[in-house]
Coordinates of C-alpha atoms and ligand atoms in Angstrom, one line a residue:
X1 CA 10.1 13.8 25.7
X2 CA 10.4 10.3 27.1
X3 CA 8.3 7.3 25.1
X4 CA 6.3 6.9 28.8
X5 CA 5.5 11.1 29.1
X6 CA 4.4 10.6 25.0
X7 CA 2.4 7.8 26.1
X8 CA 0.6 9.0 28.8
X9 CA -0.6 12.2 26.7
X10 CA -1.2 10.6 23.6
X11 CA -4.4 8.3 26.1
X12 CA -5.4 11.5 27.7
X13 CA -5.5 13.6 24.4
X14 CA -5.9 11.4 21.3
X15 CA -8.8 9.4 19.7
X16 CA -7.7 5.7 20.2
X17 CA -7.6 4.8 16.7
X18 CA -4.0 3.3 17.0
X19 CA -2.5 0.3 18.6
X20 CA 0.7 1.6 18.4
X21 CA 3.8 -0.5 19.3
X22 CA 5.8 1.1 22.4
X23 CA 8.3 2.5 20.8
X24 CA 9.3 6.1 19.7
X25 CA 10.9 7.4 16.4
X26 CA 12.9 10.3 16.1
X27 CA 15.3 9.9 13.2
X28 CA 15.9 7.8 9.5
X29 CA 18.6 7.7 7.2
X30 CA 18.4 4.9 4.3
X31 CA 16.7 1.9 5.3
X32 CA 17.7 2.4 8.7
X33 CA 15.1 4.5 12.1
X34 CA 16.0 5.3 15.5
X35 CA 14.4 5.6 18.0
X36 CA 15.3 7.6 21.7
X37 CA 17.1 5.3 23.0
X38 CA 19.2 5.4 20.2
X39 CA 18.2 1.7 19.1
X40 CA 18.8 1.2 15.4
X41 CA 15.7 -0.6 13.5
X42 CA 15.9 -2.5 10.0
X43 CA 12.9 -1.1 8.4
X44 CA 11.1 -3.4 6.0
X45 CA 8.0 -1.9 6.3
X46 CA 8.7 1.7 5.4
X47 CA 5.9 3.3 6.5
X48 CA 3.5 0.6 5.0
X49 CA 4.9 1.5 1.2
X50 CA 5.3 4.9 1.9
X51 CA 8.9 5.5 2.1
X52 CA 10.0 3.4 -0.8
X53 CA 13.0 5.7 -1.6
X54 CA 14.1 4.7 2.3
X55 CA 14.7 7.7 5.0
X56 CA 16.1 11.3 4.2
X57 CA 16.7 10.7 1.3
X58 CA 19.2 13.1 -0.5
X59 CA 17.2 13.9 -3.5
X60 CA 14.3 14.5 -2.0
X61 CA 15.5 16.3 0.7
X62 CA 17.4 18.8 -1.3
X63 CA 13.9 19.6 -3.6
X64 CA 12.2 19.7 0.0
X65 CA 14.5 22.0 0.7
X66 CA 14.3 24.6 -2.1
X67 CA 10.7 24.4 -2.3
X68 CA 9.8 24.9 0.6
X69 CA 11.5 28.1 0.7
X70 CA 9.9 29.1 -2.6
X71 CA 5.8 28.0 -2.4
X72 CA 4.5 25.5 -0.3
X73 CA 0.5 26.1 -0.8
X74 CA -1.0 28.1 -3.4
X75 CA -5.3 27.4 -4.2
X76 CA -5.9 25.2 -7.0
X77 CA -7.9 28.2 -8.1
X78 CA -4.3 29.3 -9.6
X79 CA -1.9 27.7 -12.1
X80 CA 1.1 26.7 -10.2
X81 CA 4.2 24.7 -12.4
X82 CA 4.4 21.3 -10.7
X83 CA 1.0 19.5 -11.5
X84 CA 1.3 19.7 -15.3
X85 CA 5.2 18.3 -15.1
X86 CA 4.1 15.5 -12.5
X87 CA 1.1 14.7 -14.8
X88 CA 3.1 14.6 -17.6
X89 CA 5.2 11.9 -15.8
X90 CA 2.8 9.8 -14.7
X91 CA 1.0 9.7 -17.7
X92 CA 4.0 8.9 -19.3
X93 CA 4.3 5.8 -17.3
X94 CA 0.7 4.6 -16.9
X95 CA -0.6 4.7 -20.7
X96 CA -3.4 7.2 -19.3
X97 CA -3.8 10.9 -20.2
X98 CA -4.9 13.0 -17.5
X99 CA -4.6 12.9 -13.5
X100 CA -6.2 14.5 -10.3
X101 CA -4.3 15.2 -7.4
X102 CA -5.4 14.7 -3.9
X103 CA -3.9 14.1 -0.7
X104 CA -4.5 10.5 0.2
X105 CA -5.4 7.2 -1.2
X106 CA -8.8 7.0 0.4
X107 CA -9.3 10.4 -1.2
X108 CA -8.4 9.3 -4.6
X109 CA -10.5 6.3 -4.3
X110 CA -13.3 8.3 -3.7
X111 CA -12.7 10.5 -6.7
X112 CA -12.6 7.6 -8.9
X113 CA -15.8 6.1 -6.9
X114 CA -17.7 9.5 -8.6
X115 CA -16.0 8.9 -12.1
X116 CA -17.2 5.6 -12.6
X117 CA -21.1 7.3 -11.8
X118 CA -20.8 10.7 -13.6
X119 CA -18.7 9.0 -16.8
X120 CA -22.4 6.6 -16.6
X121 CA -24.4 9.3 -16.3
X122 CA -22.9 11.0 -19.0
X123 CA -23.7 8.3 -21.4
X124 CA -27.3 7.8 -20.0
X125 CA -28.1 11.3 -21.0
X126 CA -30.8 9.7 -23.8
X127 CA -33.1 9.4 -21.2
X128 CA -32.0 5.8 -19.9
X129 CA -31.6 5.2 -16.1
X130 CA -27.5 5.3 -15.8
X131 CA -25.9 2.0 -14.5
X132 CA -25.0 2.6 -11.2
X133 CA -23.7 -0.5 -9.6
X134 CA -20.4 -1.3 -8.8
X135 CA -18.6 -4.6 -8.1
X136 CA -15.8 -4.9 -6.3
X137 CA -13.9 -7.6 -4.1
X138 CA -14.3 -9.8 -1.3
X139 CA -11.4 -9.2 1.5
X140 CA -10.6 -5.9 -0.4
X141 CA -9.6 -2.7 1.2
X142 CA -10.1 0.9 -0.3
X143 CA -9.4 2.8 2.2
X144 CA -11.8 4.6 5.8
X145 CA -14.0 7.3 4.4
X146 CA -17.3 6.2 3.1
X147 CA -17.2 5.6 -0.6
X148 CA -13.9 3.4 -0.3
X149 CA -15.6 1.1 2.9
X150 CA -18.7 0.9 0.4
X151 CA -16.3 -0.5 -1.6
X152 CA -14.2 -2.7 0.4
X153 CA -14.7 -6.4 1.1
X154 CA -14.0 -6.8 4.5
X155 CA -16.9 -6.6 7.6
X156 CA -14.6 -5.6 10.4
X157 CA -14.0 -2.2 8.5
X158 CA -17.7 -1.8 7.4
X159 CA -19.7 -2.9 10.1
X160 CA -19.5 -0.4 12.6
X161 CA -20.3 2.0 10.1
X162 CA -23.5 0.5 8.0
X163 CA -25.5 2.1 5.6
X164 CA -22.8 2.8 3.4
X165 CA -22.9 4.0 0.2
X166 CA -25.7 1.9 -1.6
X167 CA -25.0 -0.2 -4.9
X168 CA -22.0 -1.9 -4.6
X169 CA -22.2 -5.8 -5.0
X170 CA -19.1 -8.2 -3.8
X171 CA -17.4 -10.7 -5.6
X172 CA -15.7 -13.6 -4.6
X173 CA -12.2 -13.2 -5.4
X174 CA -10.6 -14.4 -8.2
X175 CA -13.7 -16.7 -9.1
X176 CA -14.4 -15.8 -12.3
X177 CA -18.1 -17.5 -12.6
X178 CA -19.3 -15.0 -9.5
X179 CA -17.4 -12.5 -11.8
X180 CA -19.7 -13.5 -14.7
X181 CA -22.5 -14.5 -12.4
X182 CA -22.8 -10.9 -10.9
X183 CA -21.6 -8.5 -13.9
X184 CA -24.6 -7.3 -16.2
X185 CA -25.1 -4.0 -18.5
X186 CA -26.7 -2.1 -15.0
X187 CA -22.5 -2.2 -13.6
X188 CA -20.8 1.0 -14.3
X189 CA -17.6 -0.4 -12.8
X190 CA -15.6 -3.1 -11.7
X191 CA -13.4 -2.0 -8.9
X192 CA -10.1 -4.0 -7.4
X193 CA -6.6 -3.9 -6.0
X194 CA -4.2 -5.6 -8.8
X195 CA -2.4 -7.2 -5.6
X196 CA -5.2 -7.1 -2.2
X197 CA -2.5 -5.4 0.3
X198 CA -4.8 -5.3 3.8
X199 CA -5.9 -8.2 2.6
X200 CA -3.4 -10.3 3.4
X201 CA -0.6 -9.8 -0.1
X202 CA -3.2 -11.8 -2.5
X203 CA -2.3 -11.3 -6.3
X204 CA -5.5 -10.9 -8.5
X205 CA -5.4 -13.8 -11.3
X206 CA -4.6 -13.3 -15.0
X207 CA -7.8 -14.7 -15.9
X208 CA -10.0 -12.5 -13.3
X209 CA -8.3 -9.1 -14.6
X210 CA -8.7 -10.7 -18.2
X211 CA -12.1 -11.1 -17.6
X212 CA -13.0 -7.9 -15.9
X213 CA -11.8 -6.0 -18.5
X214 CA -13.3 -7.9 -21.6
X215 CA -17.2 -7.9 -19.5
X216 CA -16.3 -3.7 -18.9
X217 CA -15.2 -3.1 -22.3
X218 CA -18.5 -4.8 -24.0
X219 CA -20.4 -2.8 -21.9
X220 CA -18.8 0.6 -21.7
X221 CA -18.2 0.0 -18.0
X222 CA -15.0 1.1 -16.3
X223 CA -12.0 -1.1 -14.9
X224 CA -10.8 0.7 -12.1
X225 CA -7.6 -0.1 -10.2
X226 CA -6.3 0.3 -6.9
X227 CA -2.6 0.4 -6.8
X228 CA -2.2 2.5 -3.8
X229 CA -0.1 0.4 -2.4
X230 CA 1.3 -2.0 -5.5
X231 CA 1.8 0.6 -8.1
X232 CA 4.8 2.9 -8.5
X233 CA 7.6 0.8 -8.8
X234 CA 6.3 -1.5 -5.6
X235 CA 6.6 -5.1 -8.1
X236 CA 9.6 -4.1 -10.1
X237 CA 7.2 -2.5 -12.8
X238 CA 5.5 1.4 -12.6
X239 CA 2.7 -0.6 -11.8
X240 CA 1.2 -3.8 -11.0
X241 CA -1.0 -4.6 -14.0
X242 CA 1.8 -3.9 -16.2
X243 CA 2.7 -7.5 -15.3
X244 CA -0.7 -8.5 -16.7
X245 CA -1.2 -6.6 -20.0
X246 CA -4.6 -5.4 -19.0
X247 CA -4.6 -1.7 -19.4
X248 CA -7.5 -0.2 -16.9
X249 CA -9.6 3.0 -17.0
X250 CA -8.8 4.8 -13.8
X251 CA -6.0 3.9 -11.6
X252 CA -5.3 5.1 -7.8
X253 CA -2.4 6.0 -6.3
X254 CA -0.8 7.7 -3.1
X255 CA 1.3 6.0 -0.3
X256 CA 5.2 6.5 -2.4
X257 CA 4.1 8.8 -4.3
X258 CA 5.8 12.5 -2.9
X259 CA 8.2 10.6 -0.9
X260 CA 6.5 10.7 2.5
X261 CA 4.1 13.9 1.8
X262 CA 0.7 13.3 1.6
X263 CA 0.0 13.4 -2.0
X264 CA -2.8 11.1 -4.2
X265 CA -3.8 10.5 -7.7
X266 CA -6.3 9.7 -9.6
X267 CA -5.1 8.7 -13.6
X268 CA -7.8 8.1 -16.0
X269 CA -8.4 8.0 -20.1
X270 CA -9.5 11.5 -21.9
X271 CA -12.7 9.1 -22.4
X272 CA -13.5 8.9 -18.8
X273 CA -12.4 12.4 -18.0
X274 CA -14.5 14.2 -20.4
X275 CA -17.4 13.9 -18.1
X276 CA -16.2 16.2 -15.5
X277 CA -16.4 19.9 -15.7
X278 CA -15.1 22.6 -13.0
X279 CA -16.8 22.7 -9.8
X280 CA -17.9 18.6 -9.5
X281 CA -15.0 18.0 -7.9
X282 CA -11.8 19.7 -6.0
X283 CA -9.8 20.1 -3.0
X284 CA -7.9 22.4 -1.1
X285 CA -4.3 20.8 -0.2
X286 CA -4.2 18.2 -3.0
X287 CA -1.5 18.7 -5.8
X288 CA 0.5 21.7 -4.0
X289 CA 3.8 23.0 -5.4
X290 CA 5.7 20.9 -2.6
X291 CA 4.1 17.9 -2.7
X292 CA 4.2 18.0 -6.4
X293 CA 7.9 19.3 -6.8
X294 CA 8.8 16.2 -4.5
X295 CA 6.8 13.8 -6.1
X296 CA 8.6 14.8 -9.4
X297 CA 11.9 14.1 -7.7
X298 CA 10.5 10.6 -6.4
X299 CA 9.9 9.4 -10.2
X300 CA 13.1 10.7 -11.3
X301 CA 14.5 8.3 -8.9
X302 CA 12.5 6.2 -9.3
X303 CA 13.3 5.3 -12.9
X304 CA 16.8 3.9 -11.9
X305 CA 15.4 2.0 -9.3
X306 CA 12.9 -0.3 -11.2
X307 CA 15.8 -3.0 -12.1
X308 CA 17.0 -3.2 -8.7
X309 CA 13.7 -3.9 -7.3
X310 CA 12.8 -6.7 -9.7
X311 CA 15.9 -8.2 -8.7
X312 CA 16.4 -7.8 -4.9
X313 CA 12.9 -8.8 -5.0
X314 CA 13.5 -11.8 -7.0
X315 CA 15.5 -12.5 -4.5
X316 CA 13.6 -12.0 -1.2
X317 CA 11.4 -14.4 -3.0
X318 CA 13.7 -17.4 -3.2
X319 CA 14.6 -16.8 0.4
X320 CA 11.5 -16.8 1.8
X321 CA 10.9 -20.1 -0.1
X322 CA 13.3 -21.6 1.1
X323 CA 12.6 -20.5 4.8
X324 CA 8.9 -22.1 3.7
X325 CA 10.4 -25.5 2.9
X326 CA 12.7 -25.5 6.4
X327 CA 9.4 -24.0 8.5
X328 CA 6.1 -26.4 8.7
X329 CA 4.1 -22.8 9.9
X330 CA 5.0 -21.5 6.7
X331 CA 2.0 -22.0 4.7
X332 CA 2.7 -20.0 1.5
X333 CA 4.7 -16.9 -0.1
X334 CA 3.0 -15.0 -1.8
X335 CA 3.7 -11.3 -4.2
X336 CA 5.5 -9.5 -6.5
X337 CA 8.9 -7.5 -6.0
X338 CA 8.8 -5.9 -3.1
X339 CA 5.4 -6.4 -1.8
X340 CA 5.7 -9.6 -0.1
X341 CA 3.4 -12.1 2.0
X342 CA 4.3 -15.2 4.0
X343 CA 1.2 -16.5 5.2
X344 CA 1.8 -18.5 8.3
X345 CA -0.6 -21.7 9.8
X346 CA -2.0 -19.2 13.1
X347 CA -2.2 -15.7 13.8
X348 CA -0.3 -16.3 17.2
X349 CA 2.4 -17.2 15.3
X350 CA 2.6 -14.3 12.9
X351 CA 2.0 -12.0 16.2
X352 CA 4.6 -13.7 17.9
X353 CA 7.2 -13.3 14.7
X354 CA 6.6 -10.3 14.2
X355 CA 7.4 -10.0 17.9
X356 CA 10.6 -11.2 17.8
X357 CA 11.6 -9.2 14.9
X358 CA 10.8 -6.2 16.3
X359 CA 12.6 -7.3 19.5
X360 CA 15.6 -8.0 17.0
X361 CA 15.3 -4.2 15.7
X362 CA 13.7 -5.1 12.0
X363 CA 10.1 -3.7 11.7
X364 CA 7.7 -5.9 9.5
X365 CA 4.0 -6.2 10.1
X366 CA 0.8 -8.5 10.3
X367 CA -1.6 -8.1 7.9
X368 CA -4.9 -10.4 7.6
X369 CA -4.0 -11.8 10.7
X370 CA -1.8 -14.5 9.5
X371 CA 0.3 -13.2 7.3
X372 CA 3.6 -11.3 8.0
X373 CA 4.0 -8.5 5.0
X374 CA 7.5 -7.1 4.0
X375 CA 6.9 -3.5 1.7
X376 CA 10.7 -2.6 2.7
X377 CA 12.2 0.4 0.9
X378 CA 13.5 -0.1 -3.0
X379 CA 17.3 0.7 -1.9
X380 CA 17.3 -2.3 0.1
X381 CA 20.7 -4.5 -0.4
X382 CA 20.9 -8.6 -0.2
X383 CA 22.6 -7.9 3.1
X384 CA 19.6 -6.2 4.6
X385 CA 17.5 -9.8 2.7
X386 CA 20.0 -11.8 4.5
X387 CA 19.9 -10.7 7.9
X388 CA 15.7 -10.8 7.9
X389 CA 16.0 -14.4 6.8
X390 CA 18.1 -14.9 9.9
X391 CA 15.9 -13.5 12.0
X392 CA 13.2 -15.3 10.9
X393 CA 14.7 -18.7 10.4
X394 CA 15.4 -17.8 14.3
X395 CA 11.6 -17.3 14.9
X396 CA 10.3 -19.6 13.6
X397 CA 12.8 -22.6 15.0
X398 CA 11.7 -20.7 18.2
X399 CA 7.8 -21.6 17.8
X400 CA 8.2 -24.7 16.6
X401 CA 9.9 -25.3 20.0
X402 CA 8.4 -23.5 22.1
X403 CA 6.6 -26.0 23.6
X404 CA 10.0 -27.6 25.1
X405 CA 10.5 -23.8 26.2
X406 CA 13.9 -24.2 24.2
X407 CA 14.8 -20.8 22.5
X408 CA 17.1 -20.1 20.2
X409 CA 19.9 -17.0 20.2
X410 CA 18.0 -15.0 18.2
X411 CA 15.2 -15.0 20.7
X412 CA 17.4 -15.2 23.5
X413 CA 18.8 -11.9 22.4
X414 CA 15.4 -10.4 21.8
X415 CA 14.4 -11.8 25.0
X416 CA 17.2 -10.1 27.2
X417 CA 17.0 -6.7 24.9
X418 CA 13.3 -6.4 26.1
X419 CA 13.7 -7.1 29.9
X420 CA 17.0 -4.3 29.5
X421 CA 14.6 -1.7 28.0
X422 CA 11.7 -2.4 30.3
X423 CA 14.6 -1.9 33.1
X424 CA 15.7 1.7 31.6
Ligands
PLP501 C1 -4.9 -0.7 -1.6 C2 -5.2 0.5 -0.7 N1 -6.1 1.4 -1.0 C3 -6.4 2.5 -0.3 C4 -5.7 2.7 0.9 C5 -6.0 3.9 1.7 O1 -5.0 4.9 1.6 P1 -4.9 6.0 2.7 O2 -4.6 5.4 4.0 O3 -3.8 6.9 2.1 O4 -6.2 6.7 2.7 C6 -4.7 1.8 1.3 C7 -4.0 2.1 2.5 O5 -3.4 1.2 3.1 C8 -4.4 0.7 0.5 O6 -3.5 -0.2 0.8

């Protein structure tokens, strides 16, 4: 099937959610995608943090492979032997006891959405109202089903969808008086992404995830952290508050987690978990012998990996700094490890970068409107660093000249490579 026939059925047939760039994938190997006319991309986006372990990956293949000629579904109504080992592992590496498996972050951010108001419930049985609000973040995001837009700090992905889910008060990020401002005994949780990822690569301070943990630990409230898309290796740690020394109640995560098969998380204290009993909460798909088998794979892997993504990332670092002290658009870098921001002066210039990468076969994206994200896959080499920095540097000389309509080679290239595919 050609990209145009795909196209053309995907307007007739599909609910226009997507914006998708024109072009079409059909293979991966490493950190390298193809698509059908046999173009060869740099992928520094990996699926936006999903395929951290890169493409086809051989260990993950080969367990995809067995399993799925052994069980691929069985009901959660049954024992299976995956969700025990995986929980064991992750537990291991998060300081938390127990998990939940589901199938997607927005799922697991629901699931820890009704924690948070059945663990206050639970203590309220005296006869007190429970505490029922929850505070999370301005410019968050949490995800597209209701709980997790209740929850997330951003009116484009609320609005079209008010009333949400009531009780949920926003806080202006990182500003710790708001925090202390808005935070009484009536909060059963403070809820927030240890790096905002939609919202434009935005670390949360020391002082603020100091803070909301000492105000929900006077109070028997809950610290509940997002790491969908910062957690699992992502900063060179397991996870992103590792960096911090805050150790939270409930933590989410999904996107890496079975190496490209839907599969979420919810982790969480035997404190918390106590207050649930069979049958208040559930699912069909989530935590299935394949997802699970693979997922087990992905933090085998993973645990020889962490090193190498402190480092490379260490490095990206340095390189986009210096591309920020050579580039007056450059505004600030921002992020840990691998999850990196560059947040530029305009959002026609991030459009137009990203662009010109793309035209240049490396994949990044915008996010926040003017800030370029990089969440490429932990194998990635300095080379791979190198040669993005190029591209960029290339970019961005091109904007700031644009006005003389002087472009450089970089854009030249990416300039003829598009008017020879819109000629195929
Ligand atoms: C921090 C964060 N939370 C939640 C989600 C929602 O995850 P999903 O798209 O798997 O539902 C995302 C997705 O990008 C995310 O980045």
């Amino acid at each position: 099937m050609s990209l145009a026939s795909v196209i053309r059925s995907e307007e007739k047939l599909l609910l226009p959610t997507y914006d998708r760039h024109k072009i079409l994938f059909e293979r991966g190997r490493g950190v390298y995608l193809w698509d059908s006319r046999g173009n060869r991309y740099l992928d520094f986006l990996s699926g936006i943090g999903v395929n951290a372990l890169g493409h086809a990956h051989p260990a993950i293949q080969k367990t995809l492979n067995r399993q799925a000629g052994r069980l691929i579904h069985v009901s959660n109504l049954f024992f299976h032997e995956f969700q025990a080992e995986l929980a064991k592992g992750l537990t291991r590496i998060s300081g938390l006891d127990r998990a939940f498996f589901c199938n997607s972050g927005t799922e697991a951010w629901e699931g820890a959405l009704k924690l948070a108001r059945v663990y206050a419930r639970t203590k309220s049985s005296n006869g007190h109202k429970p505490n029922w609000r929850i505070l999370a973040l301005d410019n968050s995001f949490h995800g597209r089903t209701f709980g997790s837009l209740a929850t997330t700090g951003q009116a484009k992905y609320r609005d079209p969808f008010v009333p949400l889910l009531p009780g949920v008060g926003f806080v202006r990020f990182n500003d710790v008086e708001d925090l202390k401002h808005q935070f009484d005994t009536g909060v059963c949780a403070i809820c927030l992404e240890t790096i905002q990822g939609e919202g434009g690569i935005r670390p949360i301070s020391p002082e603020f995830l100091q803070l909301a943990r000492k105000l929900t630990e006077g109070s028997d409230a809950l610290l509940i952290l997002d790491e969908i898309q910062s957690g699992l290796g992502r900063t060179g740690r397991y996870f992103a508050y590792q960096h911090y020394g805050v150790q939270p109640d409930i933590v989410t995560i999904a996107k890496p987690l079975a190496g490209g098969l839907p599969l979420g998380a919810i982790l969480m204290s035997n404190r918390v978990a106590g207050s649930m009993h069979p049958g208040m909460h559930g699912t069909t798909f989530g935590g299935g012998p394949l997802a699970c088998a693979v997922a087990i794979e992905f933090l085998r892997v993973l645990d020889k990996l962490l090193d190498q993504v402190s480092e490379i990332g260490r490095y990206f670092h340095d390189q986009l700094q210096q591309l920020k002290a050579r580039h007056a658009s450059i505004r600030e870098v921002r992020g840990m490890g691998l999850m990196l921001g560059v947040e530029l002066d305009s959002a026609d210039t991030a459009k137009a970068v990203v662009s010109i990468l793309m035209q240049n076969n490396i994949l990044i994206n915008r996010t926040h409107e003017t800030v370029l994200r990089f969440l490429p896959p932990y194998i990635i080499r300095e080379k791979h660093v190198d040669e993005v920095i190029k591209a960029l540097d290339s970019a961005f000389s091109f904007s700031a000249v644009k006005g003389q309509r002087v472009a450089s080679p970089a854009v030249r290239l990416a300039h003829k490579t598009k008017r020879r595919s819109q000629n195929e």
